[in-house]
Amino acid sequence: KPKKKLKFLKKGAVESNSKGLLSQRIKKQIPSSVLLHRVSPDGKYYSFLETTPGSEDDNKIIVYNIQTGKRTAVSEYTWMGPDKRSSMAWNSVWSPDGKKIAYYFNKYKHEGIAKGEIHIVNADGSNREVVYSEIVNGWGEVYDYSYDGKQVLFIAEESNQGKSTVKLMQVNIDSKRAELIKEFDSKVHNFRYSPKGAFIVFTKADDIFTLNIKNGQETQVTFFDGMDWSPEWSTSGDKLLFISDR
């Protein structure tokens, strides 16, 4: 343990609290143009959406090497049609082995028509492929890779006559077949697979819930007047970690 702690301290700026827990500061200041960060499983990289107008990497997913500071753009970005609507990536997630990234891509075909797509790409930006593509009337996000690396969890949010519906879905990367897990008529966020893939944890109405994938049963985990969000599973799958303002 002392050797591991010393190795960690040498990596960069580290802060320690009263309980001896260590946290590493990756960058002193992150520009407001950098959004939707996800750290790689080995902690050596993080991916994010760059939104600096006029820059070469504007509205692209960037992989950032924490040790060297090297940036690699792994998604595309294009302007399409006379209405100047953009086709662009949104958020990203890492595969369990850290070799691939999945991201949501909103692809405008022409005015009023768009496709929501799930793209898979190597972490170095090579071998990009589309594993899901459907016409949508709204937006979407990717949320997680399954622990075996075979499926990607995502939502497709559609609006119709002022009513919003959120479809929680998963797509098999090899077969490229998507299946609906459950529909929600309220705002839901932060979906994560359990380690064995039988459950999903998520945030709804500022509380934490779990969902049984097989039968669709929801179980409310937290009951709080304030906000609970960003839940994560422990590696054993018997505990949950989340952020709260309590």
Tab-separated table of C-alpha atoms in Angstrom:
chain	number	residue	atom	x	y	z
A	1	LYS	CA	0.000	0.000	0.000
A	2	PRO	CA	2.711	2.582	0.807
A	3	LYS	CA	4.396	1.914	-2.573
A	4	LYS	CA	1.080	2.281	-4.423
A	5	LYS	CA	0.359	5.539	-2.589
A	6	LEU	CA	3.830	6.916	-3.425
A	7	LYS	CA	3.381	6.007	-7.098
A	8	PHE	CA	0.039	7.808	-7.089
A	9	LEU	CA	1.528	10.915	-5.477
A	10	LYS	CA	4.143	11.192	-8.209
A	11	LYS	CA	1.501	11.415	-10.952
A	12	GLY	CA	0.406	14.985	-10.260
A	13	ALA	CA	-1.269	17.369	-7.842
A	14	VAL	CA	-2.911	15.355	-5.074
A	15	GLU	CA	-5.204	16.447	-2.279
A	16	SER	CA	-5.891	14.532	0.945
A	17	ASN	CA	-8.800	14.961	3.332
A	18	SER	CA	-8.970	14.305	7.082
A	19	LYS	CA	-9.734	10.607	6.514
A	20	GLY	CA	-6.639	10.084	4.388
A	21	LEU	CA	-8.501	9.723	1.098
A	22	LEU	CA	-6.481	10.853	-1.901
A	23	SER	CA	-7.748	12.660	-4.983
A	24	GLN	CA	-5.676	13.558	-8.015
A	25	ARG	CA	-6.164	16.917	-9.734
A	26	ILE	CA	-5.887	16.288	-13.470
A	27	LYS	CA	-6.030	19.917	-14.611
A	28	LYS	CA	-5.951	23.133	-12.598
A	29	GLN	CA	-8.684	24.696	-14.694
A	30	ILE	CA	-11.035	23.227	-17.294
A	31	PRO	CA	-12.527	25.662	-19.830
A	32	SER	CA	-16.300	26.062	-19.874
A	33	SER	CA	-16.180	24.875	-23.493
A	34	VAL	CA	-15.257	21.350	-22.321
A	35	LEU	CA	-18.326	19.246	-21.463
A	36	LEU	CA	-19.440	15.725	-20.534
A	37	HIS	CA	-16.234	14.172	-19.178
A	38	ARG	CA	-15.746	10.412	-18.828
A	39	VAL	CA	-12.560	8.883	-17.406
A	40	SER	CA	-11.141	5.713	-18.986
A	41	PRO	CA	-11.176	2.496	-16.896
A	42	ASP	CA	-7.388	2.645	-16.357
A	43	GLY	CA	-7.504	6.337	-15.369
A	44	LYS	CA	-4.994	7.350	-18.057
A	45	TYR	CA	-7.396	9.212	-20.347
A	46	TYR	CA	-10.650	11.079	-20.322
A	47	SER	CA	-13.077	11.813	-23.115
A	48	PHE	CA	-15.126	14.980	-23.453
A	49	LEU	CA	-17.100	17.127	-25.883
A	50	GLU	CA	-15.187	20.181	-27.119
A	51	THR	CA	-17.416	23.206	-27.847
A	52	THR	CA	-15.017	26.015	-28.766
A	53	PRO	CA	-16.517	27.965	-31.718
A	54	GLY	CA	-14.125	28.292	-34.618
A	55	SER	CA	-11.667	25.681	-33.352
A	56	GLU	CA	-10.660	22.659	-35.411
A	57	ASP	CA	-12.163	20.336	-32.790
A	58	ASP	CA	-15.412	22.245	-32.201
A	59	ASN	CA	-18.303	19.884	-31.354
A	60	LYS	CA	-16.128	16.769	-31.496
A	61	ILE	CA	-15.440	14.058	-28.931
A	62	ILE	CA	-11.845	14.433	-27.716
A	63	VAL	CA	-9.698	11.818	-25.970
A	64	TYR	CA	-7.217	13.513	-23.643
A	65	ASN	CA	-4.054	11.764	-22.429
A	66	ILE	CA	-3.671	12.829	-18.783
A	67	GLN	CA	0.080	12.121	-18.684
A	68	THR	CA	1.132	13.813	-21.939
A	69	GLY	CA	-1.696	16.259	-22.602
A	70	LYS	CA	-2.167	14.894	-26.128
A	71	ARG	CA	-5.638	15.427	-27.614
A	72	THR	CA	-7.193	13.126	-30.224
A	73	ALA	CA	-10.488	13.880	-31.969
A	74	VAL	CA	-12.457	10.639	-32.407
A	75	SER	CA	-15.755	11.925	-33.876
A	76	GLU	CA	-16.790	13.989	-36.880
A	77	TYR	CA	-18.772	17.210	-37.149
A	78	THR	CA	-20.491	18.600	-40.264
A	79	TRP	CA	-22.855	21.360	-41.325
A	80	MET	CA	-25.679	20.169	-43.556
A	81	GLY	CA	-28.389	21.755	-45.695
A	82	PRO	CA	-29.559	25.312	-46.317
A	83	ASP	CA	-30.862	25.629	-42.753
A	84	LYS	CA	-27.289	25.085	-41.461
A	85	ARG	CA	-28.306	22.353	-39.055
A	86	SER	CA	-25.352	20.472	-37.638
A	87	SER	CA	-24.602	16.777	-37.379
A	88	MET	CA	-22.642	16.361	-34.189
A	89	ALA	CA	-21.653	14.040	-31.372
A	90	TRP	CA	-22.916	14.465	-27.837
A	91	ASN	CA	-21.636	12.364	-24.941
A	92	SER	CA	-19.343	9.326	-24.758
A	93	VAL	CA	-18.691	6.185	-22.691
A	94	TRP	CA	-15.679	3.854	-22.463
A	95	SER	CA	-15.705	0.101	-23.051
A	96	PRO	CA	-14.675	-1.959	-19.984
A	97	ASP	CA	-11.260	-2.728	-21.506
A	98	GLY	CA	-10.646	0.957	-22.325
A	99	LYS	CA	-9.997	0.232	-25.999
A	100	LYS	CA	-13.193	1.652	-27.494
A	101	ILE	CA	-15.553	4.578	-27.066
A	102	ALA	CA	-19.269	4.713	-27.814
A	103	TYR	CA	-20.937	8.053	-28.416
A	104	TYR	CA	-24.320	9.409	-29.445
A	105	PHE	CA	-24.411	11.178	-32.811
A	106	ASN	CA	-27.284	13.373	-33.996
A	107	LYS	CA	-27.246	13.196	-37.802
A	108	TYR	CA	-29.374	15.712	-39.692
A	109	LYS	CA	-30.492	14.403	-43.082
A	110	HIS	CA	-32.456	17.467	-44.182
A	111	GLU	CA	-34.741	20.070	-42.652
A	112	GLY	CA	-37.001	18.540	-40.015
A	113	ILE	CA	-35.522	15.050	-40.272
A	114	ALA	CA	-32.739	13.706	-38.068
A	115	LYS	CA	-31.275	10.342	-37.203
A	116	GLY	CA	-30.051	9.358	-33.774
A	117	GLU	CA	-27.010	7.123	-34.091
A	118	ILE	CA	-24.688	5.190	-31.801
A	119	HIS	CA	-21.085	5.180	-33.042
A	120	ILE	CA	-18.302	2.885	-31.809
A	121	VAL	CA	-14.688	3.952	-32.378
A	122	ASN	CA	-11.247	2.887	-31.179
A	123	ALA	CA	-9.778	5.198	-28.537
A	124	ASP	CA	-7.175	6.377	-31.077
A	125	GLY	CA	-9.939	7.484	-33.479
A	126	SER	CA	-9.656	4.560	-35.906
A	127	ASN	CA	-12.263	2.074	-37.155
A	128	ARG	CA	-15.424	4.063	-36.537
A	129	GLU	CA	-18.681	2.172	-37.138
A	130	VAL	CA	-22.408	2.844	-36.720
A	131	VAL	CA	-24.215	0.225	-34.613
A	132	TYR	CA	-27.589	1.974	-34.336
A	133	SER	CA	-29.418	4.465	-36.569
A	134	GLU	CA	-33.073	5.509	-36.369
A	135	ILE	CA	-35.098	8.583	-37.351
A	136	VAL	CA	-35.855	10.578	-34.203
A	137	ASN	CA	-37.860	13.607	-33.169
A	138	GLY	CA	-35.770	14.591	-30.210
A	139	TRP	CA	-32.429	13.862	-28.639
A	140	GLY	CA	-30.476	10.991	-27.135
A	141	GLU	CA	-27.534	10.050	-24.923
A	142	VAL	CA	-25.328	7.027	-24.346
A	143	TYR	CA	-24.957	6.074	-20.704
A	144	ASP	CA	-23.010	2.871	-20.231
A	145	TYR	CA	-21.297	-0.182	-21.636
A	146	SER	CA	-22.356	-3.557	-20.261
A	147	TYR	CA	-19.645	-5.166	-18.138
A	148	ASP	CA	-18.985	-7.812	-20.815
A	149	GLY	CA	-18.545	-5.074	-23.450
A	150	LYS	CA	-21.274	-6.501	-25.689
A	151	GLN	CA	-24.007	-3.862	-25.309
A	152	VAL	CA	-24.401	-0.110	-24.999
A	153	LEU	CA	-27.125	1.481	-22.875
A	154	PHE	CA	-28.715	4.667	-24.223
A	155	ILE	CA	-31.865	6.777	-24.253
A	156	ALA	CA	-33.876	8.249	-27.108
A	157	GLU	CA	-36.015	11.184	-26.017
A	158	GLU	CA	-38.876	12.138	-28.318
A	159	SER	CA	-41.229	15.105	-28.180
A	160	ASN	CA	-44.698	15.056	-29.704
A	161	GLN	CA	-47.288	17.809	-29.227
A	162	GLY	CA	-45.548	19.054	-26.110
A	163	LYS	CA	-45.293	15.606	-24.513
A	164	SER	CA	-41.882	14.088	-23.922
A	165	THR	CA	-41.197	10.343	-23.848
A	166	VAL	CA	-37.877	8.807	-22.861
A	167	LYS	CA	-37.097	5.364	-24.273
A	168	LEU	CA	-34.419	3.424	-22.414
A	169	MET	CA	-32.732	1.081	-24.898
A	170	GLN	CA	-29.730	-1.153	-25.359
A	171	VAL	CA	-27.996	-2.127	-28.593
A	172	ASN	CA	-25.975	-5.270	-29.186
A	173	ILE	CA	-22.699	-4.193	-30.791
A	174	ASP	CA	-22.129	-7.377	-32.824
A	175	SER	CA	-25.652	-7.868	-34.192
A	176	LYS	CA	-26.460	-4.121	-34.237
A	177	ARG	CA	-29.930	-4.947	-32.947
A	178	ALA	CA	-31.528	-2.564	-30.456
A	179	GLU	CA	-34.195	-3.432	-27.914
A	180	LEU	CA	-36.496	-1.287	-25.819
A	181	ILE	CA	-36.064	-1.832	-22.075
A	182	LYS	CA	-38.649	0.653	-20.774
A	183	GLU	CA	-40.433	3.908	-21.583
A	184	PHE	CA	-40.633	6.811	-19.133
A	185	ASP	CA	-42.933	9.830	-19.198
A	186	SER	CA	-40.773	11.840	-16.789
A	187	LYS	CA	-37.219	13.130	-16.712
A	188	VAL	CA	-34.764	10.324	-16.017
A	189	HIS	CA	-30.955	10.384	-16.059
A	190	ASN	CA	-27.667	8.701	-15.123
A	191	PHE	CA	-28.380	5.093	-16.128
A	192	ARG	CA	-25.766	2.468	-15.170
A	193	TYR	CA	-25.706	-1.306	-15.616
A	194	SER	CA	-25.128	-3.434	-12.516
A	195	PRO	CA	-21.944	-5.557	-12.668
A	196	LYS	CA	-23.848	-8.705	-13.683
A	197	GLY	CA	-26.186	-6.793	-15.995
A	198	ALA	CA	-29.465	-7.795	-14.326
A	199	PHE	CA	-30.313	-4.309	-13.003
A	200	ILE	CA	-29.939	-0.670	-13.961
A	201	VAL	CA	-29.617	2.202	-11.505
A	202	PHE	CA	-30.820	5.675	-12.469
A	203	THR	CA	-32.061	9.049	-11.247
A	204	LYS	CA	-35.733	10.039	-11.393
A	205	ALA	CA	-37.374	13.028	-9.728
A	206	ASP	CA	-34.128	13.743	-7.838
A	207	ASP	CA	-34.066	10.300	-6.193
A	208	ILE	CA	-32.215	7.061	-6.942
A	209	PHE	CA	-34.063	4.062	-8.386
A	210	THR	CA	-33.123	0.605	-9.619
A	211	LEU	CA	-34.742	-1.197	-12.529
A	212	ASN	CA	-34.999	-4.958	-13.010
A	213	ILE	CA	-34.225	-5.383	-16.729
A	214	LYS	CA	-36.091	-8.678	-17.024
A	215	ASN	CA	-39.462	-7.663	-15.560
A	216	GLY	CA	-39.288	-3.848	-15.675
A	217	GLN	CA	-39.916	-3.420	-11.948
A	218	GLU	CA	-38.667	-0.159	-10.435
A	219	THR	CA	-37.499	0.126	-6.832
A	220	GLN	CA	-36.969	3.497	-5.163
A	221	VAL	CA	-33.726	3.480	-3.177
A	222	THR	CA	-33.530	6.999	-1.742
A	223	PHE	CA	-36.287	9.216	-0.281
A	224	PHE	CA	-35.042	12.763	0.122
A	225	ASP	CA	-36.542	16.256	-0.258
A	226	GLY	CA	-33.332	17.520	-1.881
A	227	MET	CA	-31.346	16.065	-4.779
A	228	ASP	CA	-29.664	12.664	-5.187
A	229	TRP	CA	-27.985	11.974	-8.538
A	230	SER	CA	-25.135	10.325	-10.499
A	231	PRO	CA	-25.404	6.829	-8.980
A	232	GLU	CA	-22.702	4.198	-9.538
A	233	TRP	CA	-22.531	0.526	-8.547
A	234	SER	CA	-19.844	-0.971	-6.357
A	235	THR	CA	-17.779	-3.650	-8.114
A	236	SER	CA	-19.618	-6.326	-6.119
A	237	GLY	CA	-22.996	-4.903	-7.143
A	238	ASP	CA	-24.415	-4.860	-3.600
A	239	LYS	CA	-23.879	-1.144	-2.867
A	240	LEU	CA	-24.501	2.189	-4.581
A	241	LEU	CA	-22.471	5.385	-4.573
A	242	PHE	CA	-24.196	8.665	-5.448
A	243	ILE	CA	-23.927	12.427	-5.104
A	244	SER	CA	-26.330	14.288	-2.815
A	245	ASP	CA	-26.930	17.804	-1.501
A	246	ARG	CA	-28.253	16.434	1.807
